[in-house]
Amino acid sequence: MAGPGRSWFLTTLNPDGSPHTTGFGHTWLDGAVHFTTDPTVRKTRNLAADPRCTVAAPIEGYDVTFDGEARRVTDPAVVERIAAIYAAVGWPCEAEGDVITAPFSAPSAGPGPWQVYRIDVRSAVALKSTGDGGATKWWFG
């Protein structure tokens, strides 16, 4: 998960096609990046109009970008699993149907309840950030 010193950034597309980038908390589940978001914030509105997005992340020894598509998760069982992952690392949240609630969140997250989104990664590029090496790209499904 994202945290101090390990910020991940999500880029979505504004209605005019320009990029919108924001830091975000995340978790991995079933081979995909998941995150929570207020349904009224820019990234959520952007994803509702166009699910294409990019994630930029520092991962031990590499700078990585993931390109994919984000879709809202509405399955209460999956939302429950995401809430359990967040709760295990200290965010006192709970699943309530297809949303997550909690007494607080990051100031930029907006008020709850929060929707859950899943990013299905289509490609990734890893650039070695230490020592010798270069970039490698992978394509998925």
mmCIF file of N, CA and C in Angstrom:
data_model
loop_
_atom_site.group_PDB
_atom_site.id
_atom_site.type_symbol
_atom_site.label_atom_id
_atom_site.label_comp_id
_atom_site.label_asym_id
_atom_site.label_seq_id
_atom_site.Cartn_x
_atom_site.Cartn_y
_atom_site.Cartn_z
ATOM 1 N N MET A 1 0.827 -1.184 0.000
ATOM 2 C CA MET A 1 0.000 0.000 0.000
ATOM 3 C C MET A 1 0.866 1.241 0.000
ATOM 4 N N ALA A 2 0.310 2.313 -0.496
ATOM 5 C CA ALA A 2 1.017 3.587 -0.485
ATOM 6 C C ALA A 2 1.115 4.085 0.940
ATOM 7 N N GLY A 3 2.123 4.855 1.203
ATOM 8 C CA GLY A 3 2.298 5.432 2.519
ATOM 9 C C GLY A 3 3.453 6.401 2.479
ATOM 10 N N PRO A 4 3.835 6.918 3.633
ATOM 11 C CA PRO A 4 4.942 7.875 3.672
ATOM 12 C C PRO A 4 6.180 7.319 2.974
ATOM 13 N N GLY A 5 6.752 8.121 2.083
ATOM 14 C CA GLY A 5 7.944 7.691 1.359
ATOM 15 C C GLY A 5 7.682 6.754 0.208
ATOM 16 N N ARG A 6 6.430 6.405 -0.009
ATOM 17 C CA ARG A 6 6.091 5.457 -1.073
ATOM 18 C C ARG A 6 4.877 5.918 -1.850
ATOM 19 N N SER A 7 4.828 7.174 -2.200
ATOM 20 C CA SER A 7 3.653 7.715 -2.884
ATOM 21 C C SER A 7 3.515 7.151 -4.290
ATOM 22 N N TRP A 8 2.298 6.817 -4.629
ATOM 23 C CA TRP A 8 1.932 6.417 -5.978
ATOM 24 C C TRP A 8 1.050 7.524 -6.534
ATOM 25 N N PHE A 9 1.073 7.674 -7.862
ATOM 26 C CA PHE A 9 0.314 8.735 -8.513
ATOM 27 C C PHE A 9 -0.557 8.149 -9.612
ATOM 28 N N LEU A 10 -1.793 8.646 -9.690
ATOM 29 C CA LEU A 10 -2.769 8.206 -10.686
ATOM 30 C C LEU A 10 -3.033 9.352 -11.645
ATOM 31 N N THR A 11 -2.916 9.071 -12.947
ATOM 32 C CA THR A 11 -3.243 10.064 -13.962
ATOM 33 C C THR A 11 -4.482 9.599 -14.717
ATOM 34 N N THR A 12 -5.476 10.485 -14.764
ATOM 35 C CA THR A 12 -6.707 10.253 -15.516
ATOM 36 C C THR A 12 -6.805 11.343 -16.582
ATOM 37 N N LEU A 13 -7.819 11.249 -17.422
ATOM 38 C CA LEU A 13 -7.996 12.224 -18.496
ATOM 39 C C LEU A 13 -9.164 13.152 -18.205
ATOM 40 N N ASN A 14 -8.873 14.464 -18.187
ATOM 41 C CA ASN A 14 -9.923 15.468 -18.039
ATOM 42 C C ASN A 14 -10.809 15.478 -19.286
ATOM 43 N N PRO A 15 -11.993 16.082 -19.196
ATOM 44 C CA PRO A 15 -12.886 16.124 -20.366
ATOM 45 C C PRO A 15 -12.247 16.722 -21.615
ATOM 46 N N ASP A 16 -11.302 17.650 -21.468
ATOM 47 C CA ASP A 16 -10.641 18.243 -22.636
ATOM 48 C C ASP A 16 -9.438 17.429 -23.107
ATOM 49 N N GLY A 17 -9.199 16.261 -22.479
ATOM 50 C CA GLY A 17 -8.092 15.393 -22.872
ATOM 51 C C GLY A 17 -6.793 15.670 -22.143
ATOM 52 N N SER A 18 -6.737 16.738 -21.360
ATOM 53 C CA SER A 18 -5.521 17.033 -20.604
ATOM 54 C C SER A 18 -5.400 16.072 -19.419
ATOM 55 N N PRO A 19 -4.184 15.837 -18.938
ATOM 56 C CA PRO A 19 -4.002 14.904 -17.825
ATOM 57 C C PRO A 19 -4.357 15.536 -16.481
ATOM 58 N N HIS A 20 -4.831 14.701 -15.590
ATOM 59 C CA HIS A 20 -5.066 15.077 -14.193
ATOM 60 C C HIS A 20 -4.330 14.037 -13.350
ATOM 61 N N THR A 21 -3.361 14.470 -12.550
ATOM 62 C CA THR A 21 -2.566 13.556 -11.740
ATOM 63 C C THR A 21 -2.763 13.858 -10.272
ATOM 64 N N THR A 22 -2.908 12.798 -9.487
ATOM 65 C CA THR A 22 -3.091 12.940 -8.046
ATOM 66 C C THR A 22 -2.447 11.761 -7.330
ATOM 67 N N GLY A 23 -1.910 12.019 -6.135
ATOM 68 C CA GLY A 23 -1.430 10.923 -5.304
ATOM 69 C C GLY A 23 -2.626 10.129 -4.803
ATOM 70 N N PHE A 24 -2.410 8.843 -4.561
ATOM 71 C CA PHE A 24 -3.540 8.039 -4.076
ATOM 72 C C PHE A 24 -3.048 6.840 -3.282
ATOM 73 N N GLY A 25 -3.884 6.431 -2.327
ATOM 74 C CA GLY A 25 -3.633 5.200 -1.583
ATOM 75 C C GLY A 25 -4.119 4.028 -2.408
ATOM 76 N N HIS A 26 -3.471 2.905 -2.272
ATOM 77 C CA HIS A 26 -3.820 1.766 -3.116
ATOM 78 C C HIS A 26 -3.579 0.467 -2.367
ATOM 79 N N THR A 27 -4.050 -0.578 -2.940
ATOM 80 C CA THR A 27 -3.746 -1.923 -2.495
ATOM 81 C C THR A 27 -3.806 -2.852 -3.706
ATOM 82 N N TRP A 28 -3.148 -3.991 -3.592
ATOM 83 C CA TRP A 28 -3.184 -5.013 -4.637
ATOM 84 C C TRP A 28 -4.118 -6.124 -4.197
ATOM 85 N N LEU A 29 -4.920 -6.608 -5.112
ATOM 86 C CA LEU A 29 -5.777 -7.755 -4.854
ATOM 87 C C LEU A 29 -6.056 -8.424 -6.180
ATOM 88 N N ASP A 30 -5.890 -9.718 -6.228
ATOM 89 C CA ASP A 30 -6.200 -10.507 -7.420
ATOM 90 C C ASP A 30 -5.534 -9.957 -8.677
ATOM 91 N N GLY A 31 -4.263 -9.535 -8.557
ATOM 92 C CA GLY A 31 -3.490 -9.093 -9.718
ATOM 93 C C GLY A 31 -3.836 -7.719 -10.241
ATOM 94 N N ALA A 32 -4.513 -6.894 -9.438
ATOM 95 C CA ALA A 32 -4.900 -5.566 -9.901
ATOM 96 C C ALA A 32 -4.706 -4.549 -8.774
ATOM 97 N N VAL A 33 -4.520 -3.295 -9.183
ATOM 98 C CA VAL A 33 -4.449 -2.185 -8.247
ATOM 99 C C VAL A 33 -5.878 -1.784 -7.891
ATOM 100 N N HIS A 34 -6.134 -1.565 -6.608
ATOM 101 C CA HIS A 34 -7.437 -1.096 -6.133
ATOM 102 C C HIS A 34 -7.244 0.168 -5.321
ATOM 103 N N PHE A 35 -8.250 1.039 -5.336
ATOM 104 C CA PHE A 35 -8.203 2.242 -4.521
ATOM 105 C C PHE A 35 -9.616 2.686 -4.195
ATOM 106 N N THR A 36 -9.720 3.567 -3.209
ATOM 107 C CA THR A 36 -11.015 4.128 -2.833
ATOM 108 C C THR A 36 -11.053 5.586 -3.259
ATOM 109 N N THR A 37 -12.269 6.075 -3.536
ATOM 110 C CA THR A 37 -12.412 7.456 -3.970
ATOM 111 C C THR A 37 -13.821 7.970 -3.707
ATOM 112 N N ASP A 38 -13.906 9.253 -3.450
ATOM 113 C CA ASP A 38 -15.183 9.941 -3.309
ATOM 114 C C ASP A 38 -15.805 10.025 -4.710
ATOM 115 N N PRO A 39 -17.086 9.725 -4.856
ATOM 116 C CA PRO A 39 -17.694 9.760 -6.192
ATOM 117 C C PRO A 39 -17.763 11.148 -6.830
ATOM 118 N N THR A 40 -17.524 12.213 -6.056
ATOM 119 C CA THR A 40 -17.640 13.563 -6.615
ATOM 120 C C THR A 40 -16.314 14.185 -7.021
ATOM 121 N N VAL A 41 -15.171 13.554 -6.709
ATOM 122 C CA VAL A 41 -13.879 14.184 -7.003
ATOM 123 C C VAL A 41 -13.502 14.018 -8.480
ATOM 124 N N ARG A 42 -12.569 14.833 -8.930
ATOM 125 C CA ARG A 42 -12.169 14.887 -10.348
ATOM 126 C C ARG A 42 -11.778 13.515 -10.886
ATOM 127 N N LYS A 43 -10.907 12.757 -10.189
ATOM 128 C CA LYS A 43 -10.448 11.472 -10.744
ATOM 129 C C LYS A 43 -11.613 10.526 -10.974
ATOM 130 N N THR A 44 -12.593 10.531 -10.065
ATOM 131 C CA THR A 44 -13.741 9.642 -10.218
ATOM 132 C C THR A 44 -14.599 10.062 -11.403
ATOM 133 N N ARG A 45 -14.836 11.355 -11.513
ATOM 134 C CA ARG A 45 -15.625 11.844 -12.656
ATOM 135 C C ARG A 45 -14.893 11.556 -13.964
ATOM 136 N N ASN A 46 -13.567 11.743 -13.964
ATOM 137 C CA ASN A 46 -12.794 11.450 -15.177
ATOM 138 C C ASN A 46 -12.911 9.976 -15.560
ATOM 139 N N LEU A 47 -12.778 9.089 -14.577
ATOM 140 C CA LEU A 47 -12.825 7.653 -14.865
ATOM 141 C C LEU A 47 -14.215 7.203 -15.323
ATOM 142 N N ALA A 48 -15.254 7.866 -14.836
ATOM 143 C CA ALA A 48 -16.606 7.534 -15.296
ATOM 144 C C ALA A 48 -16.764 7.851 -16.781
ATOM 145 N N ALA A 49 -16.093 8.909 -17.235
ATOM 146 C CA ALA A 49 -16.176 9.314 -18.642
ATOM 147 C C ALA A 49 -15.208 8.544 -19.533
ATOM 148 N N ASP A 50 -14.040 8.206 -18.990
ATOM 149 C CA ASP A 50 -12.998 7.518 -19.758
ATOM 150 C C ASP A 50 -12.145 6.721 -18.774
ATOM 151 N N PRO A 51 -12.253 5.394 -18.780
ATOM 152 C CA PRO A 51 -11.573 4.577 -17.771
ATOM 153 C C PRO A 51 -10.048 4.452 -17.941
ATOM 154 N N ARG A 52 -9.504 4.967 -19.053
ATOM 155 C CA ARG A 52 -8.059 4.845 -19.253
ATOM 156 C C ARG A 52 -7.306 5.662 -18.206
ATOM 157 N N CYS A 53 -6.212 5.084 -17.695
ATOM 158 C CA CYS A 53 -5.431 5.773 -16.667
ATOM 159 C C CYS A 53 -4.012 5.204 -16.626
ATOM 160 N N THR A 54 -3.150 5.927 -15.919
ATOM 161 C CA THR A 54 -1.773 5.501 -15.712
ATOM 162 C C THR A 54 -1.434 5.674 -14.243
ATOM 163 N N VAL A 55 -0.677 4.725 -13.715
ATOM 164 C CA VAL A 55 -0.164 4.796 -12.355
ATOM 165 C C VAL A 55 1.347 4.885 -12.439
ATOM 166 N N ALA A 56 1.940 5.796 -11.661
ATOM 167 C CA ALA A 56 3.401 5.902 -11.540
ATOM 168 C C ALA A 56 3.762 5.534 -10.115
ATOM 169 N N ALA A 57 4.742 4.621 -9.975
ATOM 170 C CA ALA A 57 5.069 4.096 -8.653
ATOM 171 C C ALA A 57 6.548 3.796 -8.495
ATOM 172 N N PRO A 58 7.134 4.194 -7.360
ATOM 173 C CA PRO A 58 8.479 3.738 -7.044
ATOM 174 C C PRO A 58 8.371 2.378 -6.345
ATOM 175 N N ILE A 59 9.052 1.402 -6.904
ATOM 176 C CA ILE A 59 9.078 0.067 -6.306
ATOM 177 C C ILE A 59 10.541 -0.296 -6.143
ATOM 178 N N GLU A 60 10.930 -0.757 -4.993
ATOM 179 C CA GLU A 60 12.312 -1.109 -4.650
ATOM 180 C C GLU A 60 13.230 -1.285 -5.858
ATOM 181 N N GLY A 61 14.053 -0.268 -6.134
ATOM 182 C CA GLY A 61 15.032 -0.330 -7.211
ATOM 183 C C GLY A 61 14.524 0.038 -8.596
ATOM 184 N N TYR A 62 13.247 0.338 -8.714
ATOM 185 C CA TYR A 62 12.658 0.635 -10.025
ATOM 186 C C TYR A 62 11.643 1.781 -9.917
ATOM 187 N N ASP A 63 11.499 2.505 -11.004
ATOM 188 C CA ASP A 63 10.372 3.415 -11.188
ATOM 189 C C ASP A 63 9.485 2.732 -12.221
ATOM 190 N N VAL A 64 8.222 2.551 -11.880
ATOM 191 C CA VAL A 64 7.323 1.754 -12.706
ATOM 192 C C VAL A 64 6.094 2.570 -13.095
ATOM 193 N N THR A 65 5.646 2.402 -14.326
ATOM 194 C CA THR A 65 4.356 2.940 -14.738
ATOM 195 C C THR A 65 3.477 1.782 -15.193
ATOM 196 N N PHE A 66 2.219 1.876 -14.853
ATOM 197 C CA PHE A 66 1.216 0.892 -15.246
ATOM 198 C C PHE A 66 0.152 1.629 -16.041
ATOM 199 N N ASP A 67 -0.148 1.171 -17.243
ATOM 200 C CA ASP A 67 -1.251 1.718 -18.035
ATOM 201 C C ASP A 67 -2.397 0.722 -17.991
ATOM 202 N N GLY A 68 -3.603 1.221 -17.816
ATOM 203 C CA GLY A 68 -4.735 0.308 -17.766
ATOM 204 C C GLY A 68 -6.052 1.034 -17.804
ATOM 205 N N GLU A 69 -7.074 0.333 -17.335
ATOM 206 C CA GLU A 69 -8.415 0.886 -17.267
ATOM 207 C C GLU A 69 -8.970 0.631 -15.879
ATOM 208 N N ALA A 70 -9.606 1.655 -15.318
ATOM 209 C CA ALA A 70 -10.183 1.557 -13.981
ATOM 210 C C ALA A 70 -11.699 1.456 -14.074
ATOM 211 N N ARG A 71 -12.242 0.559 -13.304
ATOM 212 C CA ARG A 71 -13.689 0.369 -13.256
ATOM 213 C C ARG A 71 -14.118 0.258 -11.800
ATOM 214 N N ARG A 72 -15.304 0.745 -11.534
ATOM 215 C CA ARG A 72 -15.833 0.680 -10.179
ATOM 216 C C ARG A 72 -16.138 -0.764 -9.807
ATOM 217 N N VAL A 73 -15.786 -1.122 -8.580
ATOM 218 C CA VAL A 73 -16.084 -2.439 -8.025
ATOM 219 C C VAL A 73 -17.411 -2.328 -7.275
ATOM 220 N N THR A 74 -18.387 -3.136 -7.667
ATOM 221 C CA THR A 74 -19.694 -3.087 -7.006
ATOM 222 C C THR A 74 -20.033 -4.395 -6.282
ATOM 223 N N ASP A 75 -19.184 -5.398 -6.403
ATOM 224 C CA ASP A 75 -19.402 -6.674 -5.736
ATOM 225 C C ASP A 75 -19.098 -6.504 -4.244
ATOM 226 N N PRO A 76 -20.122 -6.617 -3.367
ATOM 227 C CA PRO A 76 -19.898 -6.421 -1.939
ATOM 228 C C PRO A 76 -18.819 -7.341 -1.346
ATOM 229 N N ALA A 77 -18.666 -8.540 -1.873
ATOM 230 C CA ALA A 77 -17.644 -9.461 -1.351
ATOM 231 C C ALA A 77 -16.237 -8.933 -1.636
ATOM 232 N N VAL A 78 -16.030 -8.361 -2.807
ATOM 233 C CA VAL A 78 -14.718 -7.787 -3.141
ATOM 234 C C VAL A 78 -14.476 -6.522 -2.327
ATOM 235 N N VAL A 79 -15.494 -5.680 -2.183
ATOM 236 C CA VAL A 79 -15.366 -4.471 -1.370
ATOM 237 C C VAL A 79 -14.994 -4.851 0.061
ATOM 238 N N GLU A 80 -15.602 -5.905 0.581
ATOM 239 C CA GLU A 80 -15.278 -6.400 1.928
ATOM 240 C C GLU A 80 -13.811 -6.816 2.022
ATOM 241 N N ARG A 81 -13.301 -7.488 1.010
ATOM 242 C CA ARG A 81 -11.886 -7.899 1.010
ATOM 243 C C ARG A 81 -10.957 -6.686 0.979
ATOM 244 N N ILE A 82 -11.304 -5.675 0.189
ATOM 245 C CA ILE A 82 -10.493 -4.449 0.121
ATOM 246 C C ILE A 82 -10.513 -3.750 1.474
ATOM 247 N N ALA A 83 -11.681 -3.623 2.088
ATOM 248 C CA ALA A 83 -11.784 -2.984 3.399
ATOM 249 C C ALA A 83 -10.939 -3.732 4.430
ATOM 250 N N ALA A 84 -10.929 -5.043 4.375
ATOM 251 C CA ALA A 84 -10.134 -5.838 5.326
ATOM 252 C C ALA A 84 -8.637 -5.572 5.146
ATOM 253 N N ILE A 85 -8.189 -5.407 3.906
ATOM 254 C CA ILE A 85 -6.772 -5.111 3.658
ATOM 255 C C ILE A 85 -6.410 -3.750 4.251
ATOM 256 N N TYR A 86 -7.225 -2.748 3.979
ATOM 257 C CA TYR A 86 -6.978 -1.416 4.538
ATOM 258 C C TYR A 86 -7.027 -1.440 6.067
ATOM 259 N N ALA A 87 -8.000 -2.124 6.641
ATOM 260 C CA ALA A 87 -8.121 -2.193 8.101
ATOM 261 C C ALA A 87 -6.897 -2.856 8.727
ATOM 262 N N ALA A 88 -6.347 -3.857 8.046
ATOM 263 C CA ALA A 88 -5.177 -4.570 8.570
ATOM 264 C C ALA A 88 -3.932 -3.688 8.662
ATOM 265 N N VAL A 89 -3.894 -2.596 7.889
ATOM 266 C CA VAL A 89 -2.734 -1.698 7.954
ATOM 267 C C VAL A 89 -3.052 -0.411 8.718
ATOM 268 N N GLY A 90 -4.207 -0.383 9.393
ATOM 269 C CA GLY A 90 -4.466 0.710 10.304
ATOM 270 C C GLY A 90 -5.553 1.707 9.961
ATOM 271 N N TRP A 91 -6.194 1.569 8.790
ATOM 272 C CA TRP A 91 -7.299 2.476 8.483
ATOM 273 C C TRP A 91 -8.575 1.814 8.993
ATOM 274 N N PRO A 92 -9.243 2.381 9.993
ATOM 275 C CA PRO A 92 -10.416 1.719 10.587
ATOM 276 C C PRO A 92 -11.664 1.845 9.707
ATOM 277 N N CYS A 93 -11.645 1.157 8.596
ATOM 278 C CA CYS A 93 -12.760 1.243 7.651
ATOM 279 C C CYS A 93 -13.569 -0.046 7.658
ATOM 280 N N GLU A 94 -14.760 0.053 7.096
ATOM 281 C CA GLU A 94 -15.650 -1.099 6.970
ATOM 282 C C GLU A 94 -16.347 -1.063 5.622
ATOM 283 N N ALA A 95 -16.661 -2.232 5.122
ATOM 284 C CA ALA A 95 -17.476 -2.320 3.908
ATOM 285 C C ALA A 95 -18.941 -2.200 4.306
ATOM 286 N N GLU A 96 -19.671 -1.422 3.528
ATOM 287 C CA GLU A 96 -21.127 -1.330 3.679
ATOM 288 C C GLU A 96 -21.718 -1.484 2.288
ATOM 289 N N GLY A 97 -22.021 -2.729 1.943
ATOM 290 C CA GLY A 97 -22.513 -3.007 0.593
ATOM 291 C C GLY A 97 -21.395 -2.785 -0.415
ATOM 292 N N ASP A 98 -21.617 -1.852 -1.370
ATOM 293 C CA ASP A 98 -20.618 -1.644 -2.417
ATOM 294 C C ASP A 98 -19.743 -0.407 -2.169
ATOM 295 N N VAL A 99 -19.711 0.095 -0.927
ATOM 296 C CA VAL A 99 -18.859 1.237 -0.569
ATOM 297 C C VAL A 99 -18.113 0.946 0.728
ATOM 298 N N ILE A 100 -17.129 1.803 1.012
ATOM 299 C CA ILE A 100 -16.356 1.717 2.246
ATOM 300 C C ILE A 100 -16.639 2.961 3.066
ATOM 301 N N THR A 101 -16.811 2.774 4.375
ATOM 302 C CA THR A 101 -16.998 3.888 5.292
ATOM 303 C C THR A 101 -15.905 3.832 6.356
ATOM 304 N N ALA A 102 -15.633 4.992 6.945
ATOM 305 C CA ALA A 102 -14.641 5.085 8.016
ATOM 306 C C ALA A 102 -14.826 6.425 8.710
ATOM 307 N N PRO A 103 -14.342 6.541 9.937
ATOM 308 C CA PRO A 103 -14.478 7.814 10.632
ATOM 309 C C PRO A 103 -13.611 8.926 10.051
ATOM 310 N N PHE A 104 -12.600 8.563 9.247
ATOM 311 C CA PHE A 104 -11.728 9.555 8.630
ATOM 312 C C PHE A 104 -11.016 8.927 7.435
ATOM 313 N N SER A 105 -10.420 9.783 6.618
ATOM 314 C CA SER A 105 -9.572 9.360 5.509
ATOM 315 C C SER A 105 -8.590 10.480 5.249
ATOM 316 N N ALA A 106 -7.814 10.357 4.177
ATOM 317 C CA ALA A 106 -6.879 11.427 3.805
ATOM 318 C C ALA A 106 -7.671 12.688 3.505
ATOM 319 N N PRO A 107 -7.124 13.866 3.841
ATOM 320 C CA PRO A 107 -7.854 15.110 3.586
ATOM 321 C C PRO A 107 -8.287 15.274 2.126
ATOM 322 N N SER A 108 -7.510 14.758 1.189
ATOM 323 C CA SER A 108 -7.850 14.911 -0.227
ATOM 324 C C SER A 108 -8.893 13.909 -0.709
ATOM 325 N N ALA A 109 -9.255 12.963 0.129
ATOM 326 C CA ALA A 109 -10.170 11.903 -0.298
ATOM 327 C C ALA A 109 -11.627 12.333 -0.321
ATOM 328 N N GLY A 110 -11.947 13.440 0.306
ATOM 329 C CA GLY A 110 -13.340 13.844 0.384
ATOM 330 C C GLY A 110 -14.068 13.024 1.430
ATOM 331 N N PRO A 111 -15.279 13.405 1.752
ATOM 332 C CA PRO A 111 -16.021 12.681 2.786
ATOM 333 C C PRO A 111 -16.519 11.332 2.269
ATOM 334 N N GLY A 112 -16.647 10.372 3.161
ATOM 335 C CA GLY A 112 -17.172 9.070 2.779
ATOM 336 C C GLY A 112 -18.676 9.152 2.573
ATOM 337 N N PRO A 113 -19.281 8.077 2.121
ATOM 338 C CA PRO A 113 -18.624 6.805 1.824
ATOM 339 C C PRO A 113 -17.816 6.870 0.525
ATOM 340 N N TRP A 114 -16.864 5.927 0.407
ATOM 341 C CA TRP A 114 -15.966 5.911 -0.749
ATOM 342 C C TRP A 114 -16.253 4.693 -1.620
ATOM 343 N N GLN A 115 -16.192 4.916 -2.912
ATOM 344 C CA GLN A 115 -16.318 3.825 -3.877
ATOM 345 C C GLN A 115 -14.955 3.148 -4.035
ATOM 346 N N VAL A 116 -14.977 1.913 -4.469
ATOM 347 C CA VAL A 116 -13.753 1.158 -4.740
ATOM 348 C C VAL A 116 -13.606 1.020 -6.252
ATOM 349 N N TYR A 117 -12.391 1.244 -6.731
ATOM 350 C CA TYR A 117 -12.071 1.066 -8.149
ATOM 351 C C TYR A 117 -10.963 0.041 -8.301
ATOM 352 N N ARG A 118 -11.000 -0.689 -9.400
ATOM 353 C CA ARG A 118 -9.982 -1.673 -9.761
ATOM 354 C C ARG A 118 -9.355 -1.225 -11.073
ATOM 355 N N ILE A 119 -8.025 -1.206 -11.109
ATOM 356 C CA ILE A 119 -7.309 -0.891 -12.345
ATOM 357 C C ILE A 119 -6.788 -2.190 -12.926
ATOM 358 N N ASP A 120 -7.312 -2.561 -14.088
ATOM 359 C CA ASP A 120 -6.785 -3.715 -14.812
ATOM 360 C C ASP A 120 -5.627 -3.217 -15.660
ATOM 361 N N VAL A 121 -4.437 -3.694 -15.333
ATOM 362 C CA VAL A 121 -3.218 -3.232 -15.985
ATOM 363 C C VAL A 121 -3.092 -3.874 -17.364
ATOM 364 N N ARG A 122 -2.882 -3.042 -18.393
ATOM 365 C CA ARG A 122 -2.711 -3.513 -19.774
ATOM 366 C C ARG A 122 -1.243 -3.586 -20.183
ATOM 367 N N SER A 123 -0.426 -2.654 -19.610
ATOM 368 C CA SER A 123 1.018 -2.682 -19.873
ATOM 369 C C SER A 123 1.737 -2.045 -18.700
ATOM 370 N N ALA A 124 3.027 -2.357 -18.591
ATOM 371 C CA ALA A 124 3.856 -1.790 -17.529
ATOM 372 C C ALA A 124 5.253 -1.544 -18.071
ATOM 373 N N VAL A 125 5.884 -0.488 -17.582
ATOM 374 C CA VAL A 125 7.272 -0.188 -17.913
ATOM 375 C C VAL A 125 8.019 -0.031 -16.606
ATOM 376 N N ALA A 126 9.151 -0.710 -16.491
ATOM 377 C CA ALA A 126 10.003 -0.593 -15.313
ATOM 378 C C ALA A 126 11.339 -0.019 -15.742
ATOM 379 N N LEU A 127 11.755 1.023 -15.049
ATOM 380 C CA LEU A 127 13.040 1.675 -15.294
ATOM 381 C C LEU A 127 13.887 1.482 -14.050
ATOM 382 N N LYS A 128 15.034 0.822 -14.208
ATOM 383 C CA LYS A 128 15.912 0.584 -13.062
ATOM 384 C C LYS A 128 16.382 1.928 -12.523
ATOM 385 N N SER A 129 16.206 2.142 -11.216
ATOM 386 C CA SER A 129 16.536 3.441 -10.623
ATOM 387 C C SER A 129 17.884 3.454 -9.917
ATOM 388 N N THR A 130 18.544 2.308 -9.828
ATOM 389 C CA THR A 130 19.879 2.233 -9.236
ATOM 390 C C THR A 130 20.754 1.316 -10.082
ATOM 391 N N GLY A 131 22.048 1.615 -10.119
ATOM 392 C CA GLY A 131 22.985 0.756 -10.841
ATOM 393 C C GLY A 131 22.761 0.760 -12.337
ATOM 394 N N ASP A 132 23.368 -0.214 -12.994
ATOM 395 C CA ASP A 132 23.241 -0.344 -14.443
ATOM 396 C C ASP A 132 21.880 -0.938 -14.799
ATOM 397 N N GLY A 133 21.417 -0.606 -15.956
ATOM 398 C CA GLY A 133 20.153 -1.163 -16.419
ATOM 399 C C GLY A 133 19.408 -0.167 -17.272
ATOM 400 N N GLY A 134 18.279 -0.565 -17.717
ATOM 401 C CA GLY A 134 17.475 0.287 -18.574
ATOM 402 C C GLY A 134 16.009 0.056 -18.310
ATOM 403 N N ALA A 135 15.219 0.244 -19.337
ATOM 404 C CA ALA A 135 13.768 0.100 -19.219
ATOM 405 C C ALA A 135 13.316 -1.200 -19.884
ATOM 406 N N THR A 136 12.267 -1.786 -19.315
ATOM 407 C CA THR A 136 11.643 -2.970 -19.882
ATOM 408 C C THR A 136 10.143 -2.756 -19.890
ATOM 409 N N LYS A 137 9.462 -3.184 -20.981
ATOM 410 C CA LYS A 137 8.017 -3.035 -21.077
ATOM 411 C C LYS A 137 7.374 -4.391 -21.223
ATOM 412 N N TRP A 138 6.235 -4.542 -20.559
ATOM 413 C CA TRP A 138 5.425 -5.756 -20.652
ATOM 414 C C TRP A 138 4.027 -5.385 -21.082
ATOM 415 N N TRP A 139 3.357 -6.264 -21.821
ATOM 416 C CA TRP A 139 1.960 -6.106 -22.215
ATOM 417 C C TRP A 139 1.183 -7.287 -21.630
ATOM 418 N N PHE A 140 -0.026 -7.012 -21.177
ATOM 419 C CA PHE A 140 -0.857 -8.034 -20.552
ATOM 420 C C PHE A 140 -2.206 -8.105 -21.252
ATOM 421 N N GLY A 141 -2.733 -9.330 -21.320
ATOM 422 C CA GLY A 141 -4.041 -9.639 -21.848
ATOM 423 C C GLY A 141 -4.579 -8.660 -22.758
#
